[in-house]
Amino acid sequence: MTGILPRSSEIGSWLWSLLEGGLAHLWWIALIALVAGGVWVAAAVWWRRWAVRELAGRTRVELVPAATFDPELTEVGRVAGRLASVRSAGGMLPRRAAAVRIRVAAGEEGRLHYWWEGPKRSAGVLRQSGYRRVEVVAPRALSERRWRIRFADAAPLKRGGSW
């Protein structure tokens, strides 16, 4: 080598020696790739089972608003912030198991009933409604029906907000 850059013949010999060395130890490379793939599959299966176990043990809280329930915008923002903190209150959980689900249905006399569902670890945060004129009760009848929620073609929500 006479200058800073190597000659083209030297580059070719370096590449050839790298190729010979790689072919000589090809079984090591294949073994490492196979082990890495096996670890990845095992971790994915474990993560999914953990999420399913956490989803099976969710807690539900029912909120029954009074007939004169009319929240102000600041109140709605405060409650939304509290619901957003459910994920951090639950600790490290798979993303799908840490989500809060809000269900709304019309009850007797046309009153709305709200159900908040979340991880069992963050039940204390779910029990604090934050709204005035809203009663927080244990759900009267847990339905045996499994609700399947699918969001087809829905863009994910952006973090943060203008509250």
Coordinates of C-alpha atoms in Angstrom, one line a residue:
M1 CA 0.0 0.0 0.0
T2 CA 1.6 3.2 -1.1
G3 CA -1.1 5.8 -0.3
I4 CA -4.1 6.2 1.9
L5 CA -6.4 4.1 -0.2
P6 CA -5.6 0.5 -0.9
R7 CA -5.1 -0.8 -4.4
S8 CA -8.0 -2.7 -6.1
S9 CA -6.0 -6.0 -6.1
E10 CA -5.6 -5.7 -2.3
I11 CA -9.3 -5.1 -1.8
G12 CA -10.1 -8.2 -3.9
S13 CA -7.8 -10.3 -1.8
W14 CA -9.3 -9.0 1.5
L15 CA -12.8 -9.8 0.3
W16 CA -11.8 -13.2 -0.9
S17 CA -10.2 -14.0 2.5
L18 CA -13.3 -12.8 4.3
L19 CA -15.5 -15.0 2.1
E20 CA -13.3 -18.1 2.7
G21 CA -13.4 -17.5 6.4
G22 CA -17.2 -17.1 6.4
L23 CA -17.7 -20.3 4.4
A24 CA -15.4 -22.2 6.7
H25 CA -17.4 -21.1 9.7
L26 CA -20.9 -21.2 8.0
W27 CA -22.3 -23.7 10.5
W28 CA -21.5 -21.3 13.4
I29 CA -23.4 -18.5 11.6
A30 CA -26.4 -20.7 10.9
L31 CA -26.4 -22.0 14.6
I32 CA -26.3 -18.4 15.9
A33 CA -29.2 -17.4 13.6
L34 CA -31.2 -20.5 14.6
V35 CA -30.7 -19.8 18.4
A36 CA -31.6 -16.1 17.9
G37 CA -34.8 -17.1 16.0
G38 CA -35.7 -19.6 18.8
V39 CA -35.2 -17.0 21.5
W40 CA -37.4 -14.5 19.6
V41 CA -40.2 -17.0 19.1
A42 CA -40.1 -18.1 22.8
A43 CA -40.2 -14.4 23.9
A44 CA -43.1 -13.7 21.6
V45 CA -45.1 -16.7 22.9
W46 CA -44.4 -15.8 26.6
W47 CA -45.4 -12.1 26.0
R48 CA -48.7 -13.2 24.4
R49 CA -49.6 -15.6 27.2
W50 CA -48.8 -12.9 29.7
A51 CA -51.1 -10.5 27.9
V52 CA -53.9 -13.1 27.8
R53 CA -53.5 -13.8 31.5
E54 CA -53.7 -10.1 32.4
L55 CA -56.7 -9.6 30.1
A56 CA -58.6 -12.4 31.8
G57 CA -58.1 -10.8 35.2
R58 CA -59.3 -7.3 34.4
T59 CA -61.4 -5.2 36.8
R60 CA -64.6 -3.4 35.9
V61 CA -66.2 -0.3 37.6
E62 CA -69.6 1.0 36.9
L63 CA -70.4 4.8 36.9
V64 CA -74.0 5.9 37.2
P65 CA -74.5 9.6 36.5
A66 CA -77.2 11.6 38.1
A67 CA -80.1 12.9 36.0
T68 CA -78.5 16.4 36.1
F69 CA -75.1 15.2 35.0
D70 CA -73.5 17.8 32.7
P71 CA -69.7 17.9 33.0
E72 CA -67.6 20.9 32.2
L73 CA -64.7 20.7 29.8
T74 CA -62.1 21.1 32.5
E75 CA -63.7 18.2 34.4
V76 CA -63.7 16.0 31.3
G77 CA -60.0 16.8 30.8
R78 CA -59.2 16.0 34.3
V79 CA -60.9 12.6 34.1
A80 CA -59.2 11.9 30.7
G81 CA -55.9 12.6 32.4
R82 CA -56.7 10.2 35.2
L83 CA -57.7 7.5 32.7
A84 CA -54.5 8.0 30.8
S85 CA -52.6 7.4 34.1
V86 CA -54.1 3.9 34.4
R87 CA -51.4 2.5 32.2
S88 CA -48.6 3.8 34.3
A89 CA -50.4 2.7 37.5
G90 CA -50.6 -0.8 36.2
G91 CA -46.8 -1.1 36.0
M92 CA -45.1 -2.9 33.2
L93 CA -47.8 -4.8 31.3
P94 CA -48.2 -5.7 27.6
R95 CA -49.7 -2.8 25.7
R96 CA -52.9 -4.6 24.9
A97 CA -53.4 -5.6 28.6
A98 CA -52.8 -2.1 29.9
A99 CA -55.5 -0.4 27.9
V100 CA -58.7 1.1 29.4
R101 CA -62.0 0.2 27.8
I102 CA -65.0 2.4 28.2
R103 CA -68.4 1.0 27.6
V104 CA -71.6 3.1 27.6
A105 CA -75.2 1.8 27.7
A106 CA -78.7 3.2 28.4
G107 CA -80.2 1.8 31.6
E108 CA -83.5 2.2 33.3
E109 CA -85.3 5.5 33.0
G110 CA -83.0 6.5 30.1
R111 CA -80.0 7.0 32.4
L112 CA -76.6 6.3 30.9
H113 CA -74.4 3.7 32.6
Y114 CA -70.6 3.8 32.0
W115 CA -68.3 0.9 32.6
W116 CA -64.5 1.4 32.9
E117 CA -62.4 -1.7 32.5
G118 CA -58.7 -1.8 33.1
P119 CA -55.9 -3.9 34.6
K120 CA -56.5 -5.3 38.0
R121 CA -53.3 -3.6 39.3
S122 CA -54.8 -0.2 38.6
A123 CA -58.3 -0.7 40.1
G124 CA -57.8 2.1 42.6
V125 CA -57.4 4.7 39.8
L126 CA -60.5 3.3 38.0
R127 CA -62.6 3.7 41.2
Q128 CA -62.0 7.4 41.4
S129 CA -64.5 8.9 39.0
G130 CA -63.5 12.5 39.1
Y131 CA -66.9 13.7 38.0
R132 CA -69.3 15.5 40.3
R133 CA -72.8 13.9 40.5
V134 CA -71.6 10.5 39.4
E135 CA -71.9 7.4 41.6
V136 CA -69.2 4.8 41.4
V137 CA -70.5 1.3 42.1
A138 CA -69.4 -2.3 41.6
P139 CA -70.9 -3.7 38.5
R140 CA -74.3 -5.2 39.2
A141 CA -74.2 -8.1 36.8
L142 CA -71.0 -9.2 35.0
S143 CA -72.1 -10.5 31.7
E144 CA -70.9 -13.8 30.6
R145 CA -70.6 -12.5 27.1
R146 CA -67.1 -11.9 25.9
W147 CA -66.9 -8.6 24.0
R148 CA -64.6 -8.7 21.0
I149 CA -63.4 -5.2 20.0
R150 CA -61.8 -4.7 16.6
F151 CA -60.7 -1.4 15.2
A152 CA -60.4 -2.0 11.5
D153 CA -58.6 0.7 9.6
A154 CA -58.5 3.0 12.7
A155 CA -55.4 5.1 13.1
P156 CA -53.7 4.9 16.5
L157 CA -54.3 7.9 18.8
K158 CA -51.4 10.3 19.2
R159 CA -49.9 10.7 22.7
G160 CA -50.5 13.9 24.6
G161 CA -53.4 16.2 23.9
S162 CA -54.6 19.7 24.4
W163 CA -56.1 19.2 27.9

